[in-house]
Amino acid sequence: MKPSIGLAPVRSRLSSLALVLGLAGAVLLAGCATPADPRDDAKFQSYASATNRPVVRPVRSVSSFSDSLMCMDYLFREAEISTTLITSKQIPDFSTRVPVATKDMIITALSQMSRLSNAFRYVDYEVDIARQDTVQNLTTILLNNNQIQLQRPALYFSGAIAFVDQNVINNRFEVGTAASRLDTGYSKNRNATIIGLELHIGDFRSRTLIPGLDSANEVIIASGGQGLDLAGRIGNYGVQFNVGRDYAQGAGAAIRTLVELATIELVGKWARVPYWQCLTLEQTHPDFQRQLRDWYDQGSPLLHNKLVQRSLISHGYLGPNGTQLEENSPEFRTALGRFQADAGMVVSGRVDFPTYERALRHFVSLGKDGKLVQIGWSSSSDSPLANAADYQRPGGTSPYGPSAYGSAAPPRKISLQIENVLVGRSAFEVGEQIFLSASLSRASYLYCFLHEAGGKVMRLLPNATNPNALLSASQAIRIPDWMSPTPGFIMDATSTGTERAGCFATDADVAGKLPQLLQAPALVPLRQTTSLEDINKAFAGSLGADGYTFAGVQWQVGPRRAAAPAAAAAPPAAAR
Amino acid sequence: MKTSSQVVGAATMAALFLVGSAWAQNAPGEDPVILTKRISVQMAPIGGARPSSPLESMNNMPAWMKAKVARYEAKANADQTNGISTDEDATRSASSDGFKKTCIQEVGSTTVASAAPGARQNGLSTNQQIVVLKGDLVNICK
């Protein structure tokens, strides 16, 4: 007996299908007849603002020579190079292939070499009728009313992006196969381009380029790519697969590298400092960042924290028990923020790759095989290793850096200098203004005092204009700040004798512990304080001998000399 | 030594102009230009430098596209060239109108064999039109 096929279910399915189609048609017609309601998309649209935000934190734009710039800054400070006014011509791009702000990169490089040393001050006066902006218009107005003081540069940069030799070498490889069920294609290419930069330093007074102060360097940027294309048939289905990966090194990073190298060479030669010490740092190795990134990728976030914590202990930003801290502990984040600010980074308070690289960069050297190796640490453990003796410690960018990974922190240092140029003199004259600068080896609270020849003692910093005592190590503190529109005070010698200035640095704010010194009004004589020794005793009594750091300078003030005849007056002092 | 707080709290525009006189002597790194009369800046436009265009490190096709081309080239040389027009598929026509002779050579023209049978094979969709020239395509019109 054959089974019978019922027609009723088939009819039912057909009627259901007709109903669905009818409803769909009605909805479609209704949709066309009424406008779309944007409120229906409100939730979707609400994600737009968050989606529009970049997902990766910005980082400082650096090159292989950025640490060398910091090294030069330390060299200039140690050599007490006085401030020089400098400017630059436009740096044209004769290749027309490199649309890069080369002049601004020179300004940045000079600024980074002057953070602690104040070695260079850039004169920014440019007249271009085609670009009349607020600064330019106001300059013209103020200049004609003697309300602005233009500065005359002593030096200037001149040069050009001299050439771009494109695709000097170029390799290609392509292969394809075809069969009844599978076709394949593969391609690979590589090429290299050379960019050249010429820079010179000129003497502004004579508008001549100084012989020997030239820098002509070139750098290679490369690109390459690989691609794979597959197409085939599996049964009745056709499939296709295409994948490619390319890299293209940009001209911006290449020019920054060339500019920073050239500025180091040129101003190093000009100032006659051993600039080559700063070019032999391991950080100038082209693979330094890539190698550090490889080591970073080998470790877990927890290990990154521990490595950075140990480094911060060795740098003095954390106490000996710093490795016990959680990543989100306020103490760790505060220390991290101070370290990042001192290292010239974008401060985030988080352990990311730039922080890892900055924290561990002093503990890397070249091995016997020419490859970079870790000194005293590894990318798999935060425990200090005993291989430090096998390698010579690389020349650090900071003379204040730790001796080894895992070592105790070096003592904090204050560098206090007189900034006046005393050519052929050993003493100031009465009425002469005095300029000081201080720098710290790590971010600290800084309190500075003055003991003048007349016997009065007063606090210079903090004061009403600069009330914050917590200062970063990345910038010298000018006393008074002669580059600020509101310097707060001026210092000039009033009587003959010996004058002294002293600064005290602490890890924490100690204003509450020493109210008679630190909460009394600044820039007025302190009561019951007759010398810097009194202040030193007060700090030692309150914080202990190891609880603070002191540095002082002193100078002599002599009587005012008779004014020289106008005809014999010396020309304006050279900035050098 | 004396300290003066004459500029303290002078965060005003007026104070901005006092700064120049705050330093009776030059501060470190200052060498002011002394102006004795009204200046007239030669505000001639700077000769505009020729604008630069970005460096094109990839001066030809990217690798992923070249891989696709390599695959099609291989397929064009195989015995099954379904979906791909080659120079062997060129159609030639010549017409003469008095003294004027017109020669036409078409490869992969949409008017000729636009939908080759089996074009869907090996992942090709019907809207792709692949033409691979394996050699020179010369048209001698006599």
XYZ file of C-alpha atoms in Angstrom:
718
model
C 0.000 0.000 0.000
C 1.461 3.337 -1.020
C 1.248 6.271 1.408
C -1.054 9.019 0.217
C 0.181 12.640 -0.047
C -2.158 15.155 1.611
C -2.850 18.406 -0.289
C -4.109 20.342 2.736
C -0.672 21.176 4.250
C 0.585 22.388 0.871
C -2.387 24.737 0.512
C -1.858 25.996 4.038
C 1.817 26.787 3.330
C 0.931 28.621 0.136
C -1.677 30.729 1.893
C 0.828 31.576 4.655
C 3.386 32.604 2.066
C 0.829 34.809 0.339
C -0.026 36.400 3.681
C 3.619 37.139 4.475
C 4.210 38.591 1.025
C 1.096 40.722 1.363
C 2.184 42.046 4.723
C 5.697 42.768 3.456
C 4.210 44.691 0.560
C 2.013 46.690 2.879
C 4.945 47.532 5.173
C 7.041 48.523 2.176
C 4.326 50.808 0.887
C 3.834 52.337 4.330
C 7.580 52.881 4.651
C 7.730 54.705 1.351
C 4.771 56.873 2.261
C 6.129 58.182 5.605
C 9.514 59.863 6.239
C 12.209 58.065 8.206
C 12.259 58.909 11.875
C 15.800 59.736 13.050
C 14.766 58.975 16.611
C 14.841 55.307 15.693
C 18.607 55.655 15.178
C 19.229 57.635 18.354
C 20.933 54.821 20.188
C 23.068 53.962 17.188
C 24.025 57.611 16.699
C 24.887 57.998 20.365
C 27.986 55.911 19.799
C 29.388 58.420 17.307
C 31.104 60.723 19.813
C 32.887 57.868 21.536
C 33.699 56.225 18.212
C 35.204 59.452 16.954
C 37.888 59.438 19.670
C 41.294 57.965 18.802
C 41.775 54.621 20.495
C 45.532 54.890 21.002
C 47.044 57.445 23.357
C 49.227 60.071 21.706
C 52.951 59.668 22.260
C 55.904 62.019 22.007
C 57.337 62.241 18.520
C 60.933 61.121 18.841
C 63.778 59.964 16.663
C 66.880 57.898 17.311
C 68.631 61.073 18.412
C 66.071 62.432 20.853
C 68.057 61.058 23.780
C 71.155 62.615 22.270
C 69.427 65.994 22.457
C 68.872 65.495 26.176
C 72.501 64.460 26.499
C 73.576 67.671 24.752
C 71.425 69.641 27.167
C 73.313 68.111 30.094
C 76.622 68.830 28.357
C 75.692 72.473 27.863
C 74.592 72.823 31.468
C 77.754 71.241 32.803
C 79.847 73.449 30.531
C 77.798 76.468 31.673
C 77.264 77.593 28.099
C 75.513 80.935 28.261
C 72.329 81.605 26.366
C 72.697 82.318 22.658
C 70.090 83.937 20.460
C 69.553 81.880 17.352
C 67.165 81.759 14.427
C 66.689 79.909 11.180
C 65.982 80.572 7.563
C 63.222 78.660 5.896
C 64.455 75.194 4.970
C 63.212 74.692 1.422
C 62.446 71.317 -0.048
C 64.223 71.279 -3.380
C 63.074 67.751 -4.063
C 59.398 68.796 -3.781
C 58.828 65.298 -2.443
C 59.029 65.945 1.305
C 56.236 68.181 2.621
C 57.654 68.417 6.152
C 57.953 71.336 8.603
C 61.738 71.152 8.747
C 62.242 74.590 10.280
C 59.875 73.782 13.130
C 61.771 70.568 13.746
C 64.966 72.621 14.096
C 63.223 74.869 16.615
C 62.077 71.825 18.580
C 65.547 70.302 18.540
C 67.117 73.545 19.790
C 64.483 73.821 22.497
C 65.109 70.255 23.632
C 68.815 71.055 23.935
C 67.982 74.075 26.089
C 65.537 72.732 28.666
C 68.093 72.627 31.457
C 70.914 74.671 30.025
C 69.004 77.595 28.459
C 71.686 77.256 25.785
C 69.615 78.578 22.894
C 66.796 81.062 22.664
C 65.059 81.138 19.321
C 64.262 84.492 17.714
C 60.923 84.168 15.999
C 60.446 87.196 13.806
C 59.218 86.514 10.335
C 57.575 88.929 7.964
C 55.470 87.596 5.160
C 52.882 89.904 3.714
C 51.009 86.929 2.409
C 50.485 85.641 5.924
C 49.300 88.588 7.997
C 48.244 87.097 11.301
C 47.663 88.464 14.790
C 51.264 88.067 15.855
C 52.644 89.734 12.764
C 50.212 92.646 12.789
C 50.673 93.330 16.504
C 54.444 93.128 16.113
C 54.369 95.856 13.491
C 52.152 98.067 15.625
C 54.180 97.596 18.812
C 57.501 97.933 17.040
C 56.572 101.351 15.751
C 55.620 102.422 19.267
C 58.763 101.069 20.918
C 56.699 98.638 22.933
C 58.475 95.523 21.854
C 62.115 94.585 22.084
C 63.382 92.667 19.138
C 66.389 90.526 19.847
C 69.319 90.268 17.487
C 70.325 86.661 16.834
C 73.956 85.724 17.049
C 73.574 82.628 14.898
C 71.259 81.294 12.262
C 70.567 78.005 10.568
C 70.590 77.730 6.807
C 70.062 74.730 4.600
C 67.695 72.673 2.531
C 66.295 69.275 1.891
C 68.828 68.817 -0.836
C 67.641 65.730 -2.635
C 65.373 62.739 -2.661
C 66.604 59.812 -4.719
C 63.537 57.717 -5.090
C 63.475 53.931 -5.488
C 67.232 53.605 -5.667
C 66.840 49.875 -5.351
C 63.638 48.099 -6.151
C 63.045 44.355 -6.135
C 59.909 42.546 -7.329
C 58.838 38.927 -7.346
C 55.566 37.604 -8.715
C 54.314 34.082 -9.339
C 50.952 32.602 -10.290
C 49.543 29.129 -10.886
C 46.293 27.986 -12.448
C 44.565 24.629 -12.315
C 41.051 23.388 -12.775
C 40.053 23.893 -9.147
C 42.634 26.280 -7.693
C 44.336 29.433 -8.931
C 47.041 31.148 -6.888
C 48.979 34.373 -7.135
C 51.808 35.720 -4.956
C 53.682 38.991 -5.130
C 56.502 40.585 -3.132
C 58.306 43.877 -3.616
C 60.857 46.003 -1.745
C 62.434 49.330 -2.461
C 64.580 51.985 -0.821
C 64.657 55.770 -1.164
C 67.339 58.193 0.043
C 66.656 61.643 1.529
C 69.457 64.151 2.027
C 69.537 67.219 4.300
C 72.129 69.999 4.278
C 72.361 72.345 7.256
C 74.848 75.067 8.141
C 75.301 77.590 10.912
C 75.912 81.206 10.008
C 77.131 84.235 11.935
C 74.265 86.686 11.906
C 76.294 89.868 12.293
C 78.177 89.212 9.092
C 75.590 86.991 7.393
C 78.347 84.539 6.634
C 78.315 80.816 7.093
C 80.973 79.755 9.576
C 83.614 77.526 7.954
C 83.441 73.956 9.139
C 79.978 74.237 10.625
C 78.263 72.111 8.026
C 76.264 68.948 8.193
C 75.298 66.897 5.148
C 73.595 63.648 6.032
C 71.301 61.273 4.240
C 68.965 58.607 5.484
C 67.260 55.671 3.825
C 63.567 55.104 4.033
C 62.129 51.908 2.686
C 58.879 50.287 1.776
C 57.838 46.796 0.934
C 54.870 44.545 0.601
C 53.650 41.022 0.154
C 50.349 39.836 -1.311
C 48.671 36.457 -1.740
C 45.609 35.839 -3.870
C 43.824 32.494 -3.954
C 40.705 31.473 -5.857
C 39.235 28.032 -6.124
C 36.179 25.879 -6.298
C 34.906 23.535 -3.631
C 32.026 21.570 -5.064
C 29.644 24.118 -6.491
C 31.034 26.941 -4.366
C 33.572 29.448 -5.571
C 35.931 30.903 -2.949
C 38.391 33.736 -3.135
C 41.054 34.864 -0.660
C 43.288 37.876 -0.853
C 45.701 39.129 1.783
C 48.392 41.760 1.682
C 50.783 43.366 4.125
C 52.818 46.458 3.395
C 55.024 48.893 5.235
C 56.088 52.349 4.161
C 58.492 54.383 6.280
C 57.451 58.011 6.220
C 59.475 61.066 5.318
C 58.484 62.875 8.534
C 60.359 60.562 10.876
C 63.309 60.498 8.481
C 63.593 64.276 8.398
C 63.283 64.532 12.185
C 66.156 62.062 12.464
C 68.281 64.100 10.055
C 67.402 67.412 11.696
C 68.195 66.218 15.205
C 71.494 64.698 14.094
C 72.455 67.847 12.201
C 71.601 70.221 15.038
C 73.618 68.122 17.493
C 76.610 68.114 15.167
C 76.409 71.799 14.350
C 75.821 73.307 17.766
C 78.195 70.759 19.294
C 80.962 71.927 16.974
C 80.050 75.556 17.506
C 79.995 75.328 21.313
C 83.122 73.156 21.318
C 81.670 70.492 23.555
C 82.344 66.759 23.120
C 79.094 66.197 21.253
C 80.224 62.805 19.972
C 79.629 61.413 23.456
C 75.948 61.980 22.816
C 75.989 60.302 19.411
C 77.465 57.074 20.707
C 74.554 56.356 23.018
C 72.908 52.983 22.488
C 69.609 54.804 21.965
C 70.883 56.016 18.595
C 70.899 52.414 17.336
C 68.226 52.252 14.616
C 66.820 49.080 16.168
C 66.688 50.410 19.713
C 62.954 51.132 19.728
C 62.117 47.966 17.784
C 64.221 45.789 20.112
C 62.641 47.327 23.193
C 59.242 46.704 21.629
C 60.124 43.050 21.069
C 61.118 42.709 24.706
C 57.958 44.519 25.758
C 55.819 42.122 23.733
C 57.478 39.149 25.382
C 56.262 40.177 28.841
C 52.883 40.342 30.488
C 51.324 43.562 31.798
C 52.118 42.440 35.329
C 55.777 41.947 34.419
C 55.885 45.346 32.715
C 54.674 46.900 35.963
C 57.260 45.155 38.043
C 60.109 46.025 35.691
C 59.078 49.670 35.625
C 58.602 49.720 39.394
C 62.117 48.393 39.958
C 63.440 50.971 37.529
C 61.590 53.744 39.342
C 63.108 52.549 42.609
C 66.570 52.722 41.019
C 65.777 56.181 39.696
C 64.566 57.357 43.103
C 60.894 57.876 42.256
C 59.680 55.020 44.460
C 60.784 53.782 47.846
C 62.438 50.399 48.364
C 59.031 48.720 48.725
C 57.767 50.074 45.420
C 57.385 46.638 43.830
C 54.636 45.822 46.309
C 52.372 48.498 44.875
C 49.390 47.734 42.675
C 49.233 49.304 39.245
C 46.354 51.545 40.227
C 47.739 52.610 43.584
C 47.909 56.406 43.908
C 51.521 56.250 45.096
C 52.635 54.347 42.005
C 50.651 56.520 39.616
C 52.025 59.694 41.203
C 55.588 58.411 40.913
C 54.934 57.322 37.342
C 53.565 60.747 36.449
C 56.626 62.477 37.873
C 58.951 60.117 36.016
C 57.082 60.576 32.744
C 57.175 64.357 33.079
C 60.885 64.324 33.881
C 61.583 62.043 30.925
C 59.826 64.421 28.553
C 57.022 61.980 27.809
C 53.320 62.469 27.365
C 52.205 61.877 30.938
C 49.625 59.130 31.291
C 50.243 57.585 34.702
C 50.122 54.167 33.063
C 52.747 51.625 32.155
C 52.629 51.563 28.386
C 55.380 50.893 25.877
C 56.864 54.422 25.867
C 57.081 54.305 29.677
C 58.672 50.844 29.565
C 61.188 52.074 27.012
C 62.039 55.230 28.971
C 62.313 53.360 32.256
C 64.634 50.641 30.962
C 66.608 52.449 28.283
C 69.591 53.048 30.544
C 70.014 49.321 31.069
C 70.671 48.305 27.461
C 74.028 47.908 25.768
C 75.623 46.392 22.701
C 76.705 42.798 22.987
C 79.786 41.251 21.430
C 77.748 40.285 18.383
C 76.650 43.860 17.851
C 73.118 43.206 19.035
C 71.388 45.052 21.838
C 71.316 43.202 25.146
C 69.685 43.823 28.493
C 71.995 44.679 31.350
C 70.889 43.357 34.692
C 67.341 42.506 33.667
C 65.394 40.276 31.309
C 62.092 40.446 29.514
C 60.803 37.376 31.362
C 61.466 38.290 34.974
C 61.777 41.442 37.033
C 64.516 40.043 39.240
C 67.870 41.772 38.721
C 70.446 39.639 36.916
C 74.117 39.518 37.639
C 75.357 40.159 34.105
C 75.893 43.879 34.591
C 79.619 43.395 35.019
C 79.864 41.823 31.557
C 79.039 45.069 29.821
C 80.248 48.559 30.037
C 77.452 50.812 31.155
C 76.346 52.824 28.174
C 76.805 56.534 28.304
C 73.557 57.647 29.879
C 71.666 60.665 28.693
C 71.478 61.815 32.273
C 74.495 62.075 34.536
C 72.030 61.608 37.373
C 70.840 58.211 36.161
C 71.007 55.040 38.255
C 74.136 52.913 38.178
C 72.345 49.623 37.499
C 68.933 48.016 37.283
C 67.838 47.054 40.769
C 70.405 49.277 42.442
C 69.581 51.763 45.154
C 68.594 55.218 43.995
C 71.396 57.712 43.560
C 71.158 60.763 45.792
C 69.098 63.622 44.425
C 71.124 66.493 43.053
C 70.447 70.163 42.604
C 72.423 72.132 40.053
C 72.416 75.813 40.962
C 74.198 78.192 38.603
C 74.739 81.890 38.060
C 73.534 82.736 34.562
C 75.174 86.138 34.179
C 78.051 86.392 31.752
C 80.992 87.713 33.744
C 83.561 88.239 31.037
C 86.866 89.164 32.627
C 85.272 89.860 36.011
C 85.037 87.924 39.237
C 82.470 90.039 41.036
C 79.216 91.845 40.436
C 78.815 95.538 40.883
C 76.308 97.230 43.124
C 73.132 97.744 41.136
C 73.799 94.881 38.789
C 71.036 92.371 38.249
C 71.728 88.765 39.082
C 70.209 85.767 37.354
C 70.310 82.215 38.679
C 69.007 78.897 37.474
C 68.374 75.626 39.245
C 67.737 72.136 37.945
C 66.835 68.932 39.714
C 67.845 65.347 39.063
C 64.241 64.263 39.683
C 60.963 66.031 40.303
C 60.935 67.455 43.826
C 59.640 70.250 45.998
C 62.103 73.107 45.741
C 62.572 76.003 48.174
C 65.163 78.669 47.407
C 66.511 81.386 49.691
C 68.770 84.389 49.331
C 71.215 85.741 51.889
C 72.184 89.182 50.748
C 75.344 91.022 51.677
C 73.475 93.300 54.061
C 72.536 90.300 56.205
C 68.895 89.904 55.286
C 67.609 86.429 54.410
C 64.500 85.934 52.311
C 62.716 83.207 50.429
C 62.802 83.482 46.648
C 60.805 80.364 45.738
C 57.976 79.621 46.026
C 56.535 83.103 45.870
C 53.252 84.787 44.966
C 53.901 84.533 41.239
C 55.216 80.950 41.355
C 53.415 79.478 44.330
C 53.928 75.817 43.461
C 57.029 74.272 44.970
C 56.737 70.938 43.132
C 58.926 71.212 40.049
C 59.854 68.836 37.253
C 63.390 67.806 36.452
C 62.783 68.298 32.750
C 63.104 72.071 32.879
C 65.537 74.450 34.525
C 64.037 76.933 36.965
C 65.104 80.482 36.207
C 65.477 82.713 39.295
C 63.921 85.145 38.558
C 62.280 83.907 35.382
C 63.611 86.442 32.898
C 61.802 84.736 30.039
C 58.395 85.029 31.697
C 56.059 87.978 31.145
C 55.498 87.959 34.910
C 58.875 87.239 36.495
C 57.595 88.187 39.930
C 60.746 89.920 41.123
C 64.181 91.084 40.108
C 67.408 90.732 42.023
C 70.088 93.361 42.047
C 73.051 93.831 44.302
C 72.645 96.683 46.802
C 75.730 96.490 48.954
C 79.246 95.172 48.705
C 80.206 91.840 50.201
C 79.382 88.181 49.760
C 75.915 87.093 48.802
C 74.620 83.540 48.801
C 71.678 81.680 47.397
C 70.642 78.207 48.448
C 67.979 75.740 47.398
C 66.501 72.866 49.345
C 64.720 69.950 47.658
C 62.431 67.424 49.283
C 60.248 64.528 48.133
C 57.150 65.904 49.828
C 55.712 69.302 50.594
C 57.221 70.353 53.917
C 55.606 73.775 54.173
C 53.547 72.557 57.132
C 56.636 71.344 58.969
C 58.581 74.564 58.558
C 55.928 77.277 58.639
C 58.278 80.020 59.839
C 60.376 79.548 56.683
C 57.975 78.310 54.057
C 54.677 79.938 54.942
C 56.039 83.396 55.689
C 55.681 85.910 52.850
C 58.254 85.486 50.097
C 60.696 88.205 49.034
C 60.679 89.889 52.430
C 63.285 89.407 55.194
C 62.637 86.366 57.380
C 62.459 87.001 61.100
C 64.927 85.226 63.376
C 66.873 83.932 60.375
C 70.265 85.428 59.770
C 71.915 82.976 57.387
C 71.381 79.995 55.125
C 72.943 77.870 57.848
C 69.958 78.679 60.062
C 67.644 77.399 57.327
C 69.817 74.323 56.834
C 69.589 73.531 60.538
C 65.824 73.962 60.448
C 65.505 71.521 57.538
C 67.857 69.025 59.192
C 66.016 69.286 62.471
C 62.669 68.724 60.862
C 63.496 66.167 58.134
C 66.750 64.597 59.248
C 70.052 64.905 57.440
C 68.962 62.535 54.661
C 65.480 63.955 54.237
C 66.417 66.796 51.920
C 69.050 67.985 49.456
C 70.838 71.316 49.559
C 72.864 73.252 46.997
C 74.170 76.770 47.188
C 76.142 79.355 45.260
C 77.785 82.533 46.347
C 79.174 85.583 44.635
C 80.982 88.754 45.457
C 79.550 92.221 45.026
C 81.970 95.085 44.546
C 81.425 98.816 44.376
C 79.940 100.321 41.299
C 82.555 101.372 38.786
C 82.541 104.805 37.244
C 80.616 104.902 33.992
C 82.869 104.693 30.961
C 82.781 107.498 28.420
C 80.138 106.933 25.793
C 82.692 106.757 22.987
C 84.573 104.005 24.758
C 81.483 102.057 25.697
C 81.710 98.457 24.809
C 79.388 97.143 22.160
C 76.451 95.066 23.345
C 77.723 91.895 24.896
C 77.864 88.999 22.537
C 75.372 86.398 23.441
C 77.996 83.754 23.556
C 71.042 92.891 47.123
C 67.484 93.978 46.934
C 64.428 92.338 45.643
C 61.629 94.178 44.087
C 58.115 92.925 43.790
C 57.098 95.660 41.416
C 56.033 93.136 38.788
C 54.389 90.719 41.185
C 50.854 90.024 40.203
C 51.205 91.963 37.011
C 49.313 89.484 34.918
C 47.784 92.201 32.855
C 48.370 93.509 29.400
C 49.943 96.609 30.910
C 52.434 94.451 32.721
C 53.361 92.795 29.465
C 54.818 96.052 28.307
C 56.564 96.737 31.590
C 58.664 93.659 31.231
C 61.039 95.296 28.844
C 61.804 97.917 31.417
C 61.864 95.444 34.310
C 65.356 94.372 33.276
C 67.506 97.441 33.627
C 70.339 95.416 32.163
C 70.067 92.720 29.583
C 68.937 89.380 30.879
C 70.991 86.343 29.864
C 70.771 85.734 26.169
C 69.339 89.121 25.298
C 70.742 91.462 22.687
C 67.980 93.918 21.921
C 67.825 95.757 18.663
C 67.946 99.493 19.385
C 65.440 101.394 17.292
C 66.021 105.102 16.883
C 63.332 105.864 14.374
C 60.170 104.457 12.980
C 60.893 101.388 10.967
C 59.487 100.466 7.649
C 59.487 96.760 7.110
C 59.839 95.700 3.531
C 56.704 93.638 3.548
C 57.222 92.126 0.176
C 55.682 88.751 -0.293
C 58.130 85.943 0.132
C 58.557 84.038 -3.078
C 56.334 81.086 -2.470
C 58.218 77.846 -2.554
C 56.909 75.228 -4.879
C 54.558 73.075 -2.814
C 55.796 69.598 -2.109
C 53.751 66.548 -2.748
C 53.951 63.478 -0.558
C 56.604 60.937 -1.319
C 54.998 57.956 -2.979
C 56.948 55.052 -1.685
C 54.755 52.656 -3.654
C 55.169 53.891 -7.170
C 53.144 51.069 -8.632
C 50.455 48.584 -7.709
C 50.334 47.325 -4.120
C 51.436 43.764 -3.531
C 47.960 42.396 -2.850
C 46.761 43.645 -6.218
C 49.839 42.371 -7.972
C 49.180 38.939 -6.517
C 45.738 39.036 -8.086
C 47.228 40.053 -11.407
C 49.757 37.221 -11.161
C 46.921 34.782 -10.621
C 45.021 36.026 -13.645
C 48.143 35.960 -15.764
C 48.722 32.354 -14.755
C 45.139 31.508 -15.510
C 45.364 33.185 -18.897
C 48.237 30.875 -19.761
C 46.388 27.763 -18.626
C 44.240 25.645 -20.861
C 41.066 26.796 -19.146
C 40.730 30.542 -19.491
C 37.097 30.706 -18.512
C 36.083 34.227 -17.624
C 39.263 35.806 -18.967
C 39.670 37.426 -22.331
C 43.086 37.282 -23.913
C 44.583 38.606 -27.097
C 43.448 35.377 -28.670
C 39.894 36.592 -28.178
C 40.520 39.746 -30.151
C 37.944 40.484 -32.797
C 39.073 42.386 -35.815
C 36.959 44.144 -38.339
C 37.700 46.449 -41.198
C 35.370 48.667 -43.160
C 36.050 50.779 -46.160
C 34.207 53.910 -47.102
C 35.667 55.260 -50.287
C 39.159 56.535 -49.492
C 38.704 56.034 -45.764
C 39.406 52.671 -44.178
C 38.525 51.955 -40.556
C 40.128 49.036 -38.727
C 38.837 47.967 -35.316
C 40.450 45.491 -32.939
C 38.529 44.697 -29.766
C 39.592 42.660 -26.756
C 37.245 42.287 -23.862
C 34.851 44.794 -25.254
C 31.547 44.780 -23.473
C 29.865 44.372 -26.804
C 31.725 41.185 -27.488
C 31.374 38.070 -25.365
C 30.713 40.063 -22.239
C 29.343 37.148 -20.269
C 31.490 34.217 -21.039
C 30.061 30.901 -19.985
C 31.463 29.612 -16.734
C 32.495 33.050 -15.579
C 31.517 32.228 -12.035
C 34.084 29.508 -11.879
C 36.894 29.892 -9.349
C 35.420 32.817 -7.548
C 34.919 35.147 -10.463
C 31.720 37.064 -10.385
C 29.906 37.904 -13.591
C 30.497 41.636 -13.279
C 34.280 41.261 -13.372
C 35.814 41.581 -16.754
C 39.345 40.324 -16.891
C 41.505 40.933 -19.905
C 45.044 39.590 -19.976
C 47.306 40.455 -22.877
C 49.983 37.801 -23.139
C 51.912 39.603 -25.797
C 51.824 42.600 -28.087
C 48.547 43.480 -29.689
C 49.397 44.795 -33.145
C 46.853 45.944 -35.645
C 48.129 46.348 -39.172
C 45.505 47.966 -41.274
C 46.259 47.587 -44.987
